[in-house]
Short mmCIF file of C-alpha atoms in Angstrom, two decimals:
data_model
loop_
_atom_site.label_atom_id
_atom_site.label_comp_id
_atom_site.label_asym_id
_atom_site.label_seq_id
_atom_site.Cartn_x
_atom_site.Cartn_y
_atom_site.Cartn_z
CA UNK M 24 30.83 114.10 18.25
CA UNK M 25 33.48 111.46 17.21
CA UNK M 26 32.35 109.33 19.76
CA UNK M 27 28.52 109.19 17.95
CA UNK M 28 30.30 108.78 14.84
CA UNK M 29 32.37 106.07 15.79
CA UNK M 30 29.61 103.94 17.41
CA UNK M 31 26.83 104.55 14.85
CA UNK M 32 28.52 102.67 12.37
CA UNK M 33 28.47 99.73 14.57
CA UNK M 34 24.89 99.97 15.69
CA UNK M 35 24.17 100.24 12.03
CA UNK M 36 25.46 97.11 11.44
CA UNK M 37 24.17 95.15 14.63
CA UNK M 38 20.63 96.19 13.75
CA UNK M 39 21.23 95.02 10.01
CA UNK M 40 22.53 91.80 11.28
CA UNK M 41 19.62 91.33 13.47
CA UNK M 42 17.24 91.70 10.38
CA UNK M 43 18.87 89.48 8.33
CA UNK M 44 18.97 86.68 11.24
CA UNK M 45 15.09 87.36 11.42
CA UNK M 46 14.36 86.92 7.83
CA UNK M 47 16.66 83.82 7.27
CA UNK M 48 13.84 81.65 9.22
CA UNK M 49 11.39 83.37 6.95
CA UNK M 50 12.84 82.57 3.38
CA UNK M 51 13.90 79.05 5.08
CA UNK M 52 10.24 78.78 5.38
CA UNK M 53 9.16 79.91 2.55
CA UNK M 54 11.75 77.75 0.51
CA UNK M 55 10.44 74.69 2.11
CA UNK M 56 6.78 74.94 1.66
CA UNK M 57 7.62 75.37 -2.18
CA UNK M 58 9.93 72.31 -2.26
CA UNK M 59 7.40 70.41 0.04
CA UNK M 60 4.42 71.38 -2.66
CA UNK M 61 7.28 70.76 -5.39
CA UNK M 62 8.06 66.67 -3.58
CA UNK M 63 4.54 66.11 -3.38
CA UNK M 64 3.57 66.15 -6.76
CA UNK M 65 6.74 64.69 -7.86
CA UNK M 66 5.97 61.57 -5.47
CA UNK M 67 2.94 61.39 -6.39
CA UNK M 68 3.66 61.61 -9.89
CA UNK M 69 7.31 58.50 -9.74
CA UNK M 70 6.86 55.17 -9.22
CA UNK M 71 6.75 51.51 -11.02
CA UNK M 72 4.29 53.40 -13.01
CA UNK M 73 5.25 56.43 -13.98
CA UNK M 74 2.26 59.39 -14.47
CA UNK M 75 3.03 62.38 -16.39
CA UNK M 76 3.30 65.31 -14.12
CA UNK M 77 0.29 67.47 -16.46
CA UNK M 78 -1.98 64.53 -15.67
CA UNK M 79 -0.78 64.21 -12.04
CA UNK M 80 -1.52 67.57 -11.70
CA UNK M 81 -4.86 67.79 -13.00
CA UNK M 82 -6.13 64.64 -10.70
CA UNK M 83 -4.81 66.22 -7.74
CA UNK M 84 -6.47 69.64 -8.21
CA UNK M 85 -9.66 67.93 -9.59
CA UNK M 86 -10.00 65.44 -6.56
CA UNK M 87 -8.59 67.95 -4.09
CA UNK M 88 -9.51 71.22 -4.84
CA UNK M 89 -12.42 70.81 -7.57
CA UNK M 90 -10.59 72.11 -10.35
CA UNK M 91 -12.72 71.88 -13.44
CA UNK M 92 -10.85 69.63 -15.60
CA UNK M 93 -11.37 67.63 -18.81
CA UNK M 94 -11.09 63.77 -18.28
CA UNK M 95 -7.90 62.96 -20.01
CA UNK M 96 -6.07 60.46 -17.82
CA UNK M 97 -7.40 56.49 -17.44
CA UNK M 98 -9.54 55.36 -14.53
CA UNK M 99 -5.87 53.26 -13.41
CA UNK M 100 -3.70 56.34 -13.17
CA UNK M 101 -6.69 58.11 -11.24
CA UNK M 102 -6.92 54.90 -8.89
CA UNK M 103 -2.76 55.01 -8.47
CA UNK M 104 -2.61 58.58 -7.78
CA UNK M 105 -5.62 59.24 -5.43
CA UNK M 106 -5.66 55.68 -3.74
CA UNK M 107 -2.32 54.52 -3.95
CA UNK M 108 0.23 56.97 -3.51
CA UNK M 109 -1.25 60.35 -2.69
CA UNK M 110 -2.19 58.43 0.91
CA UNK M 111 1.76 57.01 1.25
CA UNK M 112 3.40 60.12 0.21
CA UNK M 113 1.02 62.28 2.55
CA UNK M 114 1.77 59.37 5.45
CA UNK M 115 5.71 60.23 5.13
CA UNK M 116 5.34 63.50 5.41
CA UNK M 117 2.97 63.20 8.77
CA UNK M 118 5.73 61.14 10.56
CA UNK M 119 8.12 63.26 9.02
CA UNK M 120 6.49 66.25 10.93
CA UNK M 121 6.44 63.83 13.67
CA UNK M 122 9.53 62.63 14.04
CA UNK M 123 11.45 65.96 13.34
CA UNK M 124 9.61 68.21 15.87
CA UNK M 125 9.69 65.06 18.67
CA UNK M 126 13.65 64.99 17.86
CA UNK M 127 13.97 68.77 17.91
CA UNK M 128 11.97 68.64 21.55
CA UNK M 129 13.89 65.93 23.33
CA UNK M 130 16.83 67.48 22.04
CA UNK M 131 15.83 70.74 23.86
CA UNK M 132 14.37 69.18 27.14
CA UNK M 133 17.74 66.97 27.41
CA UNK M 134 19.95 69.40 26.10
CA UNK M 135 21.77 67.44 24.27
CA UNK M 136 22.19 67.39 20.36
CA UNK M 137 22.40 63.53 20.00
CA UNK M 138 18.76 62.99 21.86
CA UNK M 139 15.99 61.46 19.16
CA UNK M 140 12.39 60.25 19.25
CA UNK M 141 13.57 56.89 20.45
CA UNK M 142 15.29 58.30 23.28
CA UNK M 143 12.64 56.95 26.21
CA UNK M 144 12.20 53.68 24.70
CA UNK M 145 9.52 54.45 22.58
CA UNK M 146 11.21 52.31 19.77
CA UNK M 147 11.92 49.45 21.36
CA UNK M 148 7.69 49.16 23.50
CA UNK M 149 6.72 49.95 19.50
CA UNK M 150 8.76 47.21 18.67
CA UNK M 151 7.47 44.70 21.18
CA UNK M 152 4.06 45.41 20.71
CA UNK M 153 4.04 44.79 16.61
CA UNK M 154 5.83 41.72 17.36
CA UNK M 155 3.12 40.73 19.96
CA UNK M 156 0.64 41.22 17.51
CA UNK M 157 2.34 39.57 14.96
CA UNK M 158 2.44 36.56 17.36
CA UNK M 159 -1.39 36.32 18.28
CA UNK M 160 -3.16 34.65 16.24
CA UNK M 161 -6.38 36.71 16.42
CA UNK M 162 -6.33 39.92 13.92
CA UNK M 163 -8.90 42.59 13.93
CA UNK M 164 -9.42 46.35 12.90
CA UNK M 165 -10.31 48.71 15.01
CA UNK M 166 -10.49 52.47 13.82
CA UNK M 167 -9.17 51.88 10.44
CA UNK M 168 -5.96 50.42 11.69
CA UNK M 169 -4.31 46.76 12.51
CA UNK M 170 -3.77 44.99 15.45
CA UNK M 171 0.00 45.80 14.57
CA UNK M 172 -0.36 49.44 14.70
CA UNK M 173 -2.89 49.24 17.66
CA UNK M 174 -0.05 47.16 19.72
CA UNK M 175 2.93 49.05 18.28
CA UNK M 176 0.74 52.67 19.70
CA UNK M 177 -0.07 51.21 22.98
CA UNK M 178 3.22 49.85 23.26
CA UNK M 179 5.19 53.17 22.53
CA UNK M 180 3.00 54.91 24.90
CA UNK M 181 3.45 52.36 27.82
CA UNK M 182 7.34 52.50 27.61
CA UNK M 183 7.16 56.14 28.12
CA UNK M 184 4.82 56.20 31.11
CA UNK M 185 6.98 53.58 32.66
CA UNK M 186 10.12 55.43 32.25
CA UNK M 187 8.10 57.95 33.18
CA UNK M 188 7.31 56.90 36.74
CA UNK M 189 10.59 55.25 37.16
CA UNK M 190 12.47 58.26 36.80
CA UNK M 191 10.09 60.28 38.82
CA UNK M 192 10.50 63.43 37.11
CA UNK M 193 11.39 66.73 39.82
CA UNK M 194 12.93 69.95 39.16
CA UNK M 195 16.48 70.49 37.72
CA UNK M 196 19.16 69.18 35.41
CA UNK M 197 19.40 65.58 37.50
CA UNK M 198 16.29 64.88 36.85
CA UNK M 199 16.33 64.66 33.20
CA UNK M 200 19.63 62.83 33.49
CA UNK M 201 17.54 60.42 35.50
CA UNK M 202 14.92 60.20 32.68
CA UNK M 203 17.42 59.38 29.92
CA UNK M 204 19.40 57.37 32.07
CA UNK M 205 15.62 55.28 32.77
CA UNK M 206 14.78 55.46 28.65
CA UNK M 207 18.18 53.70 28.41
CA UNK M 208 17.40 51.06 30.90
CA UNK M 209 14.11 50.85 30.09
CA UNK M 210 15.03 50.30 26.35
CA UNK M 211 17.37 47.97 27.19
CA UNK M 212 14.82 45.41 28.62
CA UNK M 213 11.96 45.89 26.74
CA UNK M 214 14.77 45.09 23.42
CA UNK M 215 15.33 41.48 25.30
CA UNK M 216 11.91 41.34 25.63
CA UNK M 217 11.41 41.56 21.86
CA UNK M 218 14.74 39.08 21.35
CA UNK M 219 12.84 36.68 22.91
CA UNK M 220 9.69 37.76 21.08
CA UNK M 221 11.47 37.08 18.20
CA UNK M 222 13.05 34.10 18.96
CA UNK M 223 9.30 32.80 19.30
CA UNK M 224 7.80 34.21 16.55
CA UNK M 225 8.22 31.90 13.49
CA UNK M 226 7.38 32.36 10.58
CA UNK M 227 6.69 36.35 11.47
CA UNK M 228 9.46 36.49 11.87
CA UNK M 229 10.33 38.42 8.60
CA UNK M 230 7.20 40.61 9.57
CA UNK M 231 8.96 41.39 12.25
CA UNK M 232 11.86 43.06 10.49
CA UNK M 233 9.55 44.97 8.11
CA UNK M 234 8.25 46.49 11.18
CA UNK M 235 11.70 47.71 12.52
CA UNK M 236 12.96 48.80 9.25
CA UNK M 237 10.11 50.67 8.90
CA UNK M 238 8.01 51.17 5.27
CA UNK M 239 4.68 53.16 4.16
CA UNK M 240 3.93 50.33 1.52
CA UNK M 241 0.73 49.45 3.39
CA UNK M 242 0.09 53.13 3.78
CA UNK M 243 -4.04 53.73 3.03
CA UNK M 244 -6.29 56.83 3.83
CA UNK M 245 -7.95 55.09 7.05
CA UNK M 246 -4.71 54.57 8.86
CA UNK M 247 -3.74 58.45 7.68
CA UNK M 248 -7.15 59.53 9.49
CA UNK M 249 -6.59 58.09 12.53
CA UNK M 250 -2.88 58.70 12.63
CA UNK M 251 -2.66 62.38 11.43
CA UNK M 252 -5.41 64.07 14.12
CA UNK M 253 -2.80 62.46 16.73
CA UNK M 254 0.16 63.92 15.24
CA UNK M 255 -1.55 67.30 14.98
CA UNK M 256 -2.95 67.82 18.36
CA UNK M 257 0.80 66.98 19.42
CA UNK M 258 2.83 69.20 16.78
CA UNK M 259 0.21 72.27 17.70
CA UNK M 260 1.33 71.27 21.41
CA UNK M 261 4.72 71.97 21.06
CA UNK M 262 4.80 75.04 18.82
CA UNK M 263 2.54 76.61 20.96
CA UNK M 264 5.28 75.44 23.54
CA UNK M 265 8.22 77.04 21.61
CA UNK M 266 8.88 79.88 24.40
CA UNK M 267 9.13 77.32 27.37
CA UNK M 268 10.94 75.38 25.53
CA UNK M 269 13.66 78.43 24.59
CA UNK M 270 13.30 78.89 28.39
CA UNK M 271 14.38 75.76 29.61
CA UNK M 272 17.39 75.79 27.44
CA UNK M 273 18.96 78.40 29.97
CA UNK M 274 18.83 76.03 32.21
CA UNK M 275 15.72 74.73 34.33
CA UNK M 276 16.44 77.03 37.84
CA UNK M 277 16.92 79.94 35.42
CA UNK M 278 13.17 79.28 33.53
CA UNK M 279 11.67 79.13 36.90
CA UNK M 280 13.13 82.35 37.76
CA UNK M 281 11.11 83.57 35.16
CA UNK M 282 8.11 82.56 36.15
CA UNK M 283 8.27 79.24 33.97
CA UNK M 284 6.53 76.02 35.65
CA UNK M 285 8.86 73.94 34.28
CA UNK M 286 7.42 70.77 35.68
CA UNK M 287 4.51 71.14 34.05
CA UNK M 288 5.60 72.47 30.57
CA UNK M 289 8.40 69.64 30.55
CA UNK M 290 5.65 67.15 31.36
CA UNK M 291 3.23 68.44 28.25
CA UNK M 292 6.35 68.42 25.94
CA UNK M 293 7.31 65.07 27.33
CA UNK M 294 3.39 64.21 26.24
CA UNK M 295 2.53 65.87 22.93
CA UNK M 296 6.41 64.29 21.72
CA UNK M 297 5.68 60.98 22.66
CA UNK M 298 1.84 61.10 21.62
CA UNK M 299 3.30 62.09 17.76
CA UNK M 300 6.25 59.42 18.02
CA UNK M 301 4.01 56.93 18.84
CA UNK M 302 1.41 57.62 16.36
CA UNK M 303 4.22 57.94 13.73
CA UNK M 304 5.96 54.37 14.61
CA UNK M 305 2.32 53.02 14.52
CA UNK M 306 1.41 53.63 10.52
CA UNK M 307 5.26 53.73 9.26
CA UNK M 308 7.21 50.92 12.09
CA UNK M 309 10.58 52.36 13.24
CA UNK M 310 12.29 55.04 11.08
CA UNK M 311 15.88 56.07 12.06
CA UNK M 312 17.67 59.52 11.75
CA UNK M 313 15.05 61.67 10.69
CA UNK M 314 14.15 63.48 14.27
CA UNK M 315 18.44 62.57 15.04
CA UNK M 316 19.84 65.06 11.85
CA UNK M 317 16.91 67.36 10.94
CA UNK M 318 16.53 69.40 13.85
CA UNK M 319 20.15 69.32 13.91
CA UNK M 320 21.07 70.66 10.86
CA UNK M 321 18.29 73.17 11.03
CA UNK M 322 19.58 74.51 14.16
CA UNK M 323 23.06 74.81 12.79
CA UNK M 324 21.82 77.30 9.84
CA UNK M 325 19.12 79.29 12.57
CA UNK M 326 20.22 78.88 15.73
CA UNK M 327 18.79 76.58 18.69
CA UNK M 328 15.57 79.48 18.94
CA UNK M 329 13.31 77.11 18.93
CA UNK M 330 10.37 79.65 17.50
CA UNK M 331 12.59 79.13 14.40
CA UNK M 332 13.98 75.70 14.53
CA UNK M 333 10.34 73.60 15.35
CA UNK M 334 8.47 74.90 12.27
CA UNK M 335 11.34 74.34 10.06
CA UNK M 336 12.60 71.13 11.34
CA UNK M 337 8.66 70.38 10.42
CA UNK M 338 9.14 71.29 6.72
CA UNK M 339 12.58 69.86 6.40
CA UNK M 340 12.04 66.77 7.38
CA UNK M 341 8.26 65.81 5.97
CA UNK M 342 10.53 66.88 2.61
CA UNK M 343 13.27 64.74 4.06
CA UNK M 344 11.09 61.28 4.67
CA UNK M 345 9.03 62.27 1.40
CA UNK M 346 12.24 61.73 -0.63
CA UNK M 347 13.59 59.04 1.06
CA UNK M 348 10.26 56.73 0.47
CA UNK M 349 10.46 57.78 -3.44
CA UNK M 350 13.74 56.77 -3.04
CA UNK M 351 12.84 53.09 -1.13
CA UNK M 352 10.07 52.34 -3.55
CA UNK M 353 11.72 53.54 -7.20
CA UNK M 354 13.61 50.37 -7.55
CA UNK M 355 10.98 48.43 -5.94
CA UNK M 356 9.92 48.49 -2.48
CA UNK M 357 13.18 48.97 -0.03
CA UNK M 358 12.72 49.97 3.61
CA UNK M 359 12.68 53.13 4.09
CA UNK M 360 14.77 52.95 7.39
CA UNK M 361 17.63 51.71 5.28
CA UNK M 362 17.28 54.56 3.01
CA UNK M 363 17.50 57.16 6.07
CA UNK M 364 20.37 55.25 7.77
CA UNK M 365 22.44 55.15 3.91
CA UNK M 366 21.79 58.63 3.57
CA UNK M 367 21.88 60.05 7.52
CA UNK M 368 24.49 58.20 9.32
CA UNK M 369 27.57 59.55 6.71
CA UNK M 370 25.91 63.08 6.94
CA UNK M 371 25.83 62.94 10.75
CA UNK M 372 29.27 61.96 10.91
CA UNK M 373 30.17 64.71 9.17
CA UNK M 374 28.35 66.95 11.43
CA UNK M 375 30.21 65.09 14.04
CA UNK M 376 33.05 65.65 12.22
CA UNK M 377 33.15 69.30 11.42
CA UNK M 378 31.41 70.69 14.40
CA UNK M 379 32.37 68.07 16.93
CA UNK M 380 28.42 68.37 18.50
CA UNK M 381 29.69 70.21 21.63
CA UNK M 382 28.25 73.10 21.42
CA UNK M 383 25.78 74.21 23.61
CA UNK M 384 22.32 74.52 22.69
#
């Protein structure tokens, strides 16, 4: 009898400790699709030209949803809202997505915190490729989008598949020590390669660093079509691949103890996170931080479950790269990979700081 008495208490409180870490992803969740509703209107509504929020309002549910509304706004603030900004702010938020759940899923095939998008030298072949375009003297537009964005997907994607087949990807942890030892080296060279690019490049040469500072001033609907199916497919990819994912973090030769083909379901992840990366750098050029501190601060309030931490490193950080372009473009048209560096390199020192990053994930 005292024995059930003293251990109900405690089995009381596990369970009600259990709830509450279930419902903390849920409220996360819910708190961020009301603050990503709440930072679309609001950058859609800020700018040079300011649009009162009523009136921003009205044109988005009358153009989006058919909302019956009375024509009170001017044919300019209906031309700024639907043609101008709603496309950029929308733009952010896709490589937001992006760039978030490809952090949060080379963070969990490496196993290490400090992994990002970039980490397979899909920055630097993005990089080379926009300045290759920027180089040729031939320009075209193919699918709604540049030659710039054309080169800068290609290129992402090539650096990856030759990493890729460099590191010949097998079974356990020294293979993906391989890989990110190859996205290093890989990285390295193809960053010479643009040097020299550079160097030869002229007067594009300011192009050049637009590109790898990374803006959504040229943001329009056509390059949002083409880009956002891209970064869909992948971001369905890897939430669908949440479980293997949790798997793998046990360690490779424990997932394929439980059944778990990890080859394969690394190679996918490797895929859909490289297919969203490089459709991201395409439309936006290179973007720092955003897939480096989202998924990690997300996983330090919920936990490295990654059936938690994808969906909300999703939210968090289209609300993340949202801001930080109304941010860039308020006083007039900054790059919004300066903005992300100012305002994630302190916070990820702190993080460094505080929780000295060696936990395990």
């Amino acid at each position: 009898m005292s024995t059930h008495a003293a251990t109900a208490p405690a089995s009381t409180i596990r369970h009600g400790l259990l709830d509450h870490a279930r419902r903390r992803p849920v409220a996360l969740g819910l708190i961020g699709l009301g603050l990503l509703a709440a930072t679309l209107v609001v950058g859609v509504a800020l700018g040079t030209v300011s649009v009162p929020l009523g009136d921003t309002v009205a044109i988005l549910g009358h153009r989006l949803l058919g909302w019956p509304a009375t024509v009170t706004w001017s044919d300019s603030a209906d031309t700024i809202i639907f043609e101008l900004r709603l496309p950029r702010v929308l733009t952010a938020m896709a490589v937001g997505v992006a760039l978030s759940l490809a952090g949060a899923t080379y963070q969990g095939l490496l196993r290490n915190p400090l992994a990002d998008p970039y980490v397979l030298g899909t920055a630097s072949g993005a990089a080379l490729g926009a300045a290759i375009a920027l180089i040729i003297p031939v320009q075209f537009v193919l699918l709604g989008l540049g030659l710039l964005q054309l080169f800068a997907f290609v290129g992402a994607i090539a650096a990856v598949v030759v990493v890729y087949r460099l590191a010949r990807l097998g079974s356990g942890n020294r293979s993906m020590t391989t890989i990110l030892l190859t996205g290093y080296a890989v990285g390295s060279l193809l960053a010479a390669a643009l040097t020299m690019t550079m160097y030869l490049s002229g007067n594009n040469l300011r192009q050049i660093f637009n590109y790898m500072l990374g803006s959504f001033s040229n943001s329009s609907w056509p390059e949002l079509v083409v880009a956002l199916p891209l970064i869909t497919v992948g971001s369905a990819i890897i939430l669908s691949r949440a479980r293997s994912l949790n798997a793998m973090l046990l360690g490779e030769e424990t997932a394929s103890h439980f059944g778990l083909d990890v080859r394969r379901e690394r190679l996918v992840l490797l895929f859909a996170a490289t297919l969203i990366t490089a459709a991201a750098v395409a439309v936006s050029g290179l973007i720092g931080f955003v897939g480096l501190v989202i998924p990690h601060l997300v996983r330090l309030v919920v936990g490295p479950n990654a059936r938690a931490l994808l969906p909300l490193s999703a939210i968090y950080g289209a609300i993340f790269l949202a801001l930080a372009d109304l941010i860039a473009r308020i006083p007039g048209e900054l790059p919004v990979g300066v903005i992300t560096a100012i305002i994630g390199a302190p916070f990820f020192l702190y993080l460094l700081r505080r929780y000295h990053v060696g936990y395990e994930l």
